[in-house]
Amino acid sequence: MRQRPGLALIAALLLLQAPMGRAALASPAQLVGTYVWRLNERWFGGFSGLELSEDGTRFVVLSDRGNYASGRFTRNAAGAITGATLGPRHPVVDRRGRVLPRWKADSEGLAIAPDGRMYISFEGVQRVLEYDRRGGAAKILPRHPDFKNMPLNGSLEPLAIDRQGALYTLPERDPKDGPLKLYRFSHGKWSQSFTLPREGEFLPVGADFGPDGKFYLLERRFAGVVGFASRVRRFSLGPQGPGPGETLFQSRLGAHDNLEGLAVWRDTAGHIRLTMVSDDNFSLFQRTELVDYVVTE
């Protein structure tokens, strides 16, 4: 999701000038490190989707302007990112292999199946595209009837795939108040049977299934000139729906930039790791930030 430029610029200026302090309140997940990622390429930025390999080193990153690329992270002994090598850019294409026009290319969520199939969710024209291989033509998944009523700049952002190959998504902004509606795509159709509890003013922007099989939800709160706060909650999804949510961390306002992409993995010590990337809105006053947390239960 894009923030209104004026507010975003002011917030970013204050964010850069403000002391960081502790990144998060006391919580099961603790900050490991942050890395400001810079690359002198016009397409670079606006990252809203992130997928990682099992060891947290190889990645695919998605921009909200219809581009994606793969690469590799370097990490220090603590597991914090210290560098990133990025491969060539690939444009998101339609079912005929043509580059998407800008008005149809607001790509937000990214999920990659074990067999390499790639899925991308979109705002604007609310849909999910499937790719049998990277660089190949798209397949348009059927749409749930609710999708057409979602806000243009607040619809399908988080996207995750479970071990059985089912996709999960939810809108950033629901036209109605109440619990967060969770949509599931399996056996060729969408269903909306489950909800997640809504807590406070946070909005869902990213999601992933961890190696523990649980559903992790990245949420963001935008507080105008004060900046952004981020939160990750974890849920067990069973046949009867999600269990009680657990807040793994909630950052202080201004601690991080506009975190939108989430990838969950397990380190060699057996700890769950949360790696996130920020959408800099292609602003000179914001930054592309990579953030690592470790769940220290």
Short mmCIF file of C-alpha atoms in Angstrom, two decimals:
data_model
loop_
_atom_site.label_atom_id
_atom_site.label_comp_id
_atom_site.label_asym_id
_atom_site.label_seq_id
_atom_site.Cartn_x
_atom_site.Cartn_y
_atom_site.Cartn_z
CA MET A 1 0.00 0.00 0.00
CA ARG A 2 1.23 3.50 -0.80
CA GLN A 3 1.04 6.18 1.84
CA ARG A 4 0.03 9.73 0.97
CA PRO A 5 3.33 11.37 -0.16
CA GLY A 6 3.19 14.46 2.05
CA LEU A 7 2.60 12.58 5.28
CA ALA A 8 5.06 9.86 4.36
CA LEU A 9 7.83 12.35 3.65
CA ILE A 10 7.29 14.25 6.88
CA ALA A 11 7.13 11.03 8.86
CA ALA A 12 10.32 9.76 7.26
CA LEU A 13 12.21 12.98 8.02
CA LEU A 14 11.25 12.77 11.68
CA LEU A 15 12.01 9.05 11.73
CA LEU A 16 15.55 9.65 10.47
CA GLN A 17 16.15 12.38 13.04
CA ALA A 18 14.58 10.65 16.06
CA PRO A 19 16.59 8.49 18.47
CA MET A 20 15.86 4.83 17.92
CA GLY A 21 15.65 3.65 21.54
CA ARG A 22 14.52 0.06 22.00
CA ALA A 23 13.00 -1.32 18.83
CA ALA A 24 10.21 -3.19 20.56
CA LEU A 25 8.42 -3.64 23.83
CA ALA A 26 9.31 -6.73 25.90
CA SER A 27 8.14 -9.70 23.81
CA PRO A 28 9.01 -13.28 22.76
CA ALA A 29 10.87 -11.99 19.66
CA GLN A 30 13.95 -9.81 20.02
CA LEU A 31 15.66 -7.58 17.46
CA VAL A 32 18.82 -9.09 15.98
CA GLY A 33 19.75 -6.35 13.54
CA THR A 34 18.78 -3.95 10.77
CA TYR A 35 20.42 -3.31 7.42
CA VAL A 36 19.77 -0.34 5.12
CA TRP A 37 19.77 -1.69 1.56
CA ARG A 38 20.79 0.66 -1.24
CA LEU A 39 21.11 0.11 -4.97
CA ASN A 40 21.45 2.75 -7.67
CA GLU A 41 18.76 1.40 -10.00
CA ARG A 42 15.57 3.25 -10.95
CA TRP A 43 13.34 0.22 -10.38
CA PHE A 44 14.81 -0.57 -6.93
CA GLY A 45 12.43 0.06 -4.01
CA GLY A 46 8.81 -0.26 -2.97
CA PHE A 47 9.37 -3.80 -1.68
CA SER A 48 6.23 -5.45 -0.34
CA GLY A 49 6.92 -9.18 -0.71
CA LEU A 50 9.79 -11.38 0.50
CA GLU A 51 10.51 -15.13 0.35
CA LEU A 52 13.58 -16.86 1.84
CA SER A 53 15.30 -20.22 1.54
CA GLU A 54 15.25 -22.55 4.54
CA ASP A 55 18.60 -21.22 5.78
CA GLY A 56 17.66 -17.55 5.40
CA THR A 57 20.33 -16.71 2.82
CA ARG A 58 18.74 -16.92 -0.66
CA PHE A 59 15.77 -14.67 -1.32
CA VAL A 60 13.18 -13.42 -3.79
CA VAL A 61 11.91 -9.88 -3.30
CA LEU A 62 8.86 -8.25 -4.92
CA SER A 63 8.30 -4.55 -5.62
CA ASP A 64 4.83 -2.98 -5.69
CA ARG A 65 5.57 -1.68 -9.19
CA GLY A 66 5.53 -5.07 -10.86
CA ASN A 67 9.15 -6.21 -10.54
CA TYR A 68 10.88 -9.04 -8.72
CA ALA A 69 14.43 -10.31 -8.35
CA SER A 70 16.35 -12.99 -6.50
CA GLY A 71 19.64 -12.79 -4.65
CA ARG A 72 21.62 -13.76 -1.58
CA PHE A 73 22.10 -12.28 1.89
CA THR A 74 25.27 -12.39 3.94
CA ARG A 75 24.79 -12.65 7.70
CA ASN A 76 27.04 -12.25 10.73
CA ALA A 77 27.47 -14.73 13.59
CA ALA A 78 24.29 -13.46 15.26
CA GLY A 79 22.31 -14.02 12.07
CA ALA A 80 21.82 -10.33 11.22
CA ILE A 81 21.99 -9.30 7.56
CA THR A 82 25.23 -7.51 6.68
CA GLY A 83 24.94 -7.40 2.90
CA ALA A 84 22.74 -8.28 -0.07
CA THR A 85 23.62 -9.33 -3.61
CA LEU A 86 20.77 -8.86 -6.08
CA GLY A 87 20.35 -10.56 -9.43
CA PRO A 88 18.63 -9.22 -12.57
CA ARG A 89 15.20 -7.62 -12.39
CA HIS A 90 12.23 -9.51 -13.85
CA PRO A 91 8.96 -7.73 -14.71
CA VAL A 92 5.67 -9.29 -13.66
CA VAL A 93 3.83 -10.44 -16.80
CA ASP A 94 0.26 -11.35 -17.77
CA ARG A 95 -1.18 -14.60 -19.13
CA ARG A 96 0.28 -13.85 -22.56
CA GLY A 97 3.74 -13.11 -21.20
CA ARG A 98 3.39 -9.35 -21.69
CA VAL A 99 4.67 -6.85 -19.10
CA LEU A 100 1.76 -5.59 -17.02
CA PRO A 101 0.71 -1.97 -17.55
CA ARG A 102 1.28 0.25 -14.52
CA TRP A 103 -2.41 0.37 -13.54
CA LYS A 104 -2.52 -3.42 -13.26
CA ALA A 105 0.93 -3.91 -11.68
CA ASP A 106 0.37 -3.02 -8.01
CA SER A 107 1.94 -6.29 -6.85
CA GLU A 108 1.88 -6.71 -3.07
CA GLY A 109 2.07 -10.26 -1.73
CA LEU A 110 4.47 -13.06 -2.70
CA ALA A 111 4.31 -16.81 -2.01
CA ILE A 112 6.48 -19.56 -3.51
CA ALA A 113 5.55 -23.25 -3.35
CA PRO A 114 8.19 -25.98 -2.74
CA ASP A 115 7.99 -26.97 -6.42
CA GLY A 116 8.90 -23.41 -7.48
CA ARG A 117 5.45 -22.16 -8.48
CA MET A 118 5.14 -18.47 -7.65
CA TYR A 119 2.01 -16.59 -6.60
CA ILE A 120 1.53 -12.81 -6.48
CA SER A 121 -1.40 -10.86 -5.01
CA PHE A 122 -2.44 -7.44 -6.28
CA GLU A 123 -4.20 -4.30 -5.15
CA GLY A 124 -5.99 -2.07 -7.67
CA VAL A 125 -7.21 -4.93 -9.82
CA GLN A 126 -7.78 -7.39 -6.97
CA ARG A 127 -6.52 -10.82 -7.99
CA VAL A 128 -3.85 -13.49 -7.51
CA LEU A 129 -1.63 -14.68 -10.37
CA GLU A 130 0.13 -18.04 -10.54
CA TYR A 131 3.39 -18.73 -12.40
CA ASP A 132 4.53 -22.30 -13.11
CA ARG A 133 8.04 -20.93 -13.52
CA ARG A 134 9.72 -17.60 -13.10
CA GLY A 135 9.65 -15.65 -16.33
CA GLY A 136 6.71 -17.68 -17.64
CA ALA A 137 3.21 -16.50 -18.44
CA ALA A 138 0.64 -16.01 -15.69
CA LYS A 139 -2.46 -17.98 -14.81
CA ILE A 140 -5.24 -15.92 -13.26
CA LEU A 141 -6.77 -17.68 -10.27
CA PRO A 142 -10.54 -17.44 -9.84
CA ARG A 143 -11.68 -14.46 -7.79
CA HIS A 144 -13.77 -14.60 -4.63
CA PRO A 145 -16.93 -12.43 -4.99
CA ASP A 146 -15.72 -10.26 -2.08
CA PHE A 147 -12.59 -9.15 -3.95
CA LYS A 148 -14.41 -6.69 -6.21
CA ASN A 149 -15.76 -4.77 -3.21
CA MET A 150 -12.39 -4.28 -1.55
CA PRO A 151 -10.76 -0.81 -1.50
CA LEU A 152 -8.47 -0.16 -4.45
CA ASN A 153 -5.61 0.89 -2.18
CA GLY A 154 -6.33 -1.50 0.67
CA SER A 155 -7.14 -4.91 -0.75
CA LEU A 156 -5.00 -8.04 -1.16
CA GLU A 157 -1.61 -7.51 0.47
CA PRO A 158 -0.54 -10.53 2.58
CA LEU A 159 -0.12 -13.83 0.74
CA ALA A 160 1.13 -17.13 2.17
CA ILE A 161 1.15 -20.80 1.19
CA ASP A 162 0.90 -23.73 3.62
CA ARG A 163 2.45 -27.20 3.47
CA GLN A 164 -0.56 -28.59 1.59
CA GLY A 165 -0.30 -25.91 -1.10
CA ALA A 166 -3.31 -23.84 0.01
CA LEU A 167 -3.02 -20.07 -0.37
CA TYR A 168 -4.11 -17.59 2.28
CA THR A 169 -4.72 -13.87 1.88
CA LEU A 170 -6.65 -11.05 3.50
CA PRO A 171 -7.36 -7.42 2.66
CA GLU A 172 -5.37 -4.65 4.26
CA ARG A 173 -8.56 -2.68 4.82
CA ASP A 174 -11.92 -4.37 5.17
CA PRO A 175 -14.91 -2.25 4.05
CA LYS A 176 -16.62 -3.30 7.30
CA ASP A 177 -15.33 -3.20 10.87
CA GLY A 178 -14.92 -6.42 12.78
CA PRO A 179 -12.54 -9.41 12.64
CA LEU A 180 -10.02 -9.77 9.83
CA LYS A 181 -11.41 -12.00 7.07
CA LEU A 182 -9.02 -14.77 6.06
CA TYR A 183 -9.46 -16.14 2.51
CA ARG A 184 -8.21 -19.61 1.56
CA PHE A 185 -7.63 -20.94 -1.97
CA SER A 186 -7.67 -24.72 -2.29
CA HIS A 187 -8.94 -27.23 -4.90
CA GLY A 188 -9.53 -24.46 -7.42
CA LYS A 189 -11.68 -22.09 -5.36
CA TRP A 190 -11.62 -19.50 -2.61
CA SER A 191 -13.42 -19.85 0.71
CA GLN A 192 -13.86 -17.43 3.59
CA SER A 193 -14.71 -19.44 6.68
CA PHE A 194 -12.24 -18.13 9.24
CA THR A 195 -11.40 -14.77 10.77
CA LEU A 196 -8.53 -13.41 12.82
CA PRO A 197 -9.08 -11.02 15.74
CA ARG A 198 -8.50 -7.37 15.00
CA GLU A 199 -6.41 -5.66 17.68
CA GLY A 200 -5.91 -1.90 17.76
CA GLU A 201 -5.17 0.22 14.70
CA PHE A 202 -2.76 -2.18 13.04
CA LEU A 203 -3.45 -3.28 9.45
CA PRO A 204 -2.27 -6.57 7.86
CA VAL A 205 0.46 -6.14 5.22
CA GLY A 206 2.47 -9.38 5.08
CA ALA A 207 2.21 -13.07 5.96
CA ASP A 208 4.07 -16.36 5.88
CA PHE A 209 3.83 -19.91 7.17
CA GLY A 210 6.76 -20.81 9.37
CA PRO A 211 8.65 -24.12 9.47
CA ASP A 212 6.52 -24.89 12.55
CA GLY A 213 3.41 -24.86 10.33
CA LYS A 214 2.00 -21.76 12.03
CA PHE A 215 0.63 -18.65 10.31
CA TYR A 216 2.61 -15.45 10.91
CA LEU A 217 0.98 -12.09 10.21
CA LEU A 218 2.90 -8.82 9.80
CA GLU A 219 0.85 -5.74 10.63
CA ARG A 220 1.56 -2.03 10.40
CA ARG A 221 0.30 1.08 12.10
CA PHE A 222 0.88 4.47 10.44
CA ALA A 223 0.79 7.41 12.84
CA GLY A 224 1.29 10.35 10.49
CA VAL A 225 4.30 12.49 11.33
CA VAL A 226 5.34 10.10 14.11
CA GLY A 227 6.08 7.27 11.68
CA PHE A 228 5.36 3.54 11.59
CA ALA A 229 4.96 0.81 14.17
CA SER A 230 5.10 -2.87 13.21
CA ARG A 231 3.81 -6.03 14.82
CA VAL A 232 3.97 -9.77 14.10
CA ARG A 233 1.31 -12.13 15.47
CA ARG A 234 1.37 -15.92 15.23
CA PHE A 235 -1.64 -18.26 14.87
CA SER A 236 -2.21 -21.99 14.75
CA LEU A 237 -4.68 -22.81 11.96
CA GLY A 238 -6.68 -25.99 12.50
CA PRO A 239 -9.82 -27.53 10.93
CA GLN A 240 -11.96 -25.44 13.27
CA GLY A 241 -10.10 -22.21 12.47
CA PRO A 242 -7.29 -20.25 14.07
CA GLY A 243 -6.33 -20.62 17.71
CA PRO A 244 -5.63 -17.64 19.96
CA GLY A 245 -3.10 -15.25 18.48
CA GLU A 246 0.26 -14.59 20.08
CA THR A 247 2.05 -11.24 19.65
CA LEU A 248 5.72 -11.97 18.99
CA PHE A 249 6.83 -8.34 18.88
CA GLN A 250 5.43 -4.85 18.53
CA SER A 251 7.90 -2.13 17.61
CA ARG A 252 7.83 1.39 18.92
CA LEU A 253 6.69 4.13 16.55
CA GLY A 254 9.61 5.18 14.38
CA ALA A 255 11.80 2.19 15.23
CA HIS A 256 11.59 0.81 11.69
CA ASP A 257 10.53 2.05 8.29
CA ASN A 258 7.40 0.84 6.48
CA LEU A 259 7.80 -2.95 6.93
CA GLU A 260 5.59 -4.86 4.46
CA GLY A 261 7.26 -8.14 3.49
CA LEU A 262 7.76 -11.06 5.92
CA ALA A 263 9.65 -14.36 5.67
CA VAL A 264 9.84 -16.91 8.50
CA TRP A 265 12.63 -19.49 8.80
CA ARG A 266 14.56 -21.56 11.37
CA ASP A 267 18.23 -21.08 12.22
CA THR A 268 20.80 -23.79 13.01
CA ALA A 269 20.09 -23.42 16.73
CA GLY A 270 16.42 -24.28 16.11
CA HIS A 271 15.06 -20.77 16.72
CA ILE A 272 12.36 -19.20 14.58
CA ARG A 273 13.62 -16.12 12.71
CA LEU A 274 11.53 -13.28 11.27
CA THR A 275 13.04 -11.35 8.36
CA MET A 276 11.20 -8.30 7.03
CA VAL A 277 11.69 -5.72 4.28
CA SER A 278 10.32 -2.18 4.07
CA ASP A 279 8.48 -0.38 1.29
CA ASP A 280 10.27 2.97 0.89
CA ASN A 281 7.50 4.39 -1.34
CA PHE A 282 10.31 5.38 -3.74
CA SER A 283 10.94 8.36 -1.47
CA LEU A 284 14.34 9.97 -1.00
CA PHE A 285 13.46 10.43 2.66
CA GLN A 286 12.59 6.81 3.42
CA ARG A 287 14.78 3.76 3.23
CA THR A 288 14.72 0.14 2.15
CA GLU A 289 15.35 -1.60 5.43
CA LEU A 290 15.93 -5.29 6.15
CA VAL A 291 15.07 -6.26 9.72
CA ASP A 292 15.73 -9.51 11.61
CA TYR A 293 14.09 -10.74 14.82
CA VAL A 294 14.62 -14.03 16.64
CA VAL A 295 11.90 -15.76 18.67
CA THR A 296 13.61 -16.49 21.99
CA GLU A 297 11.02 -18.68 23.71
#
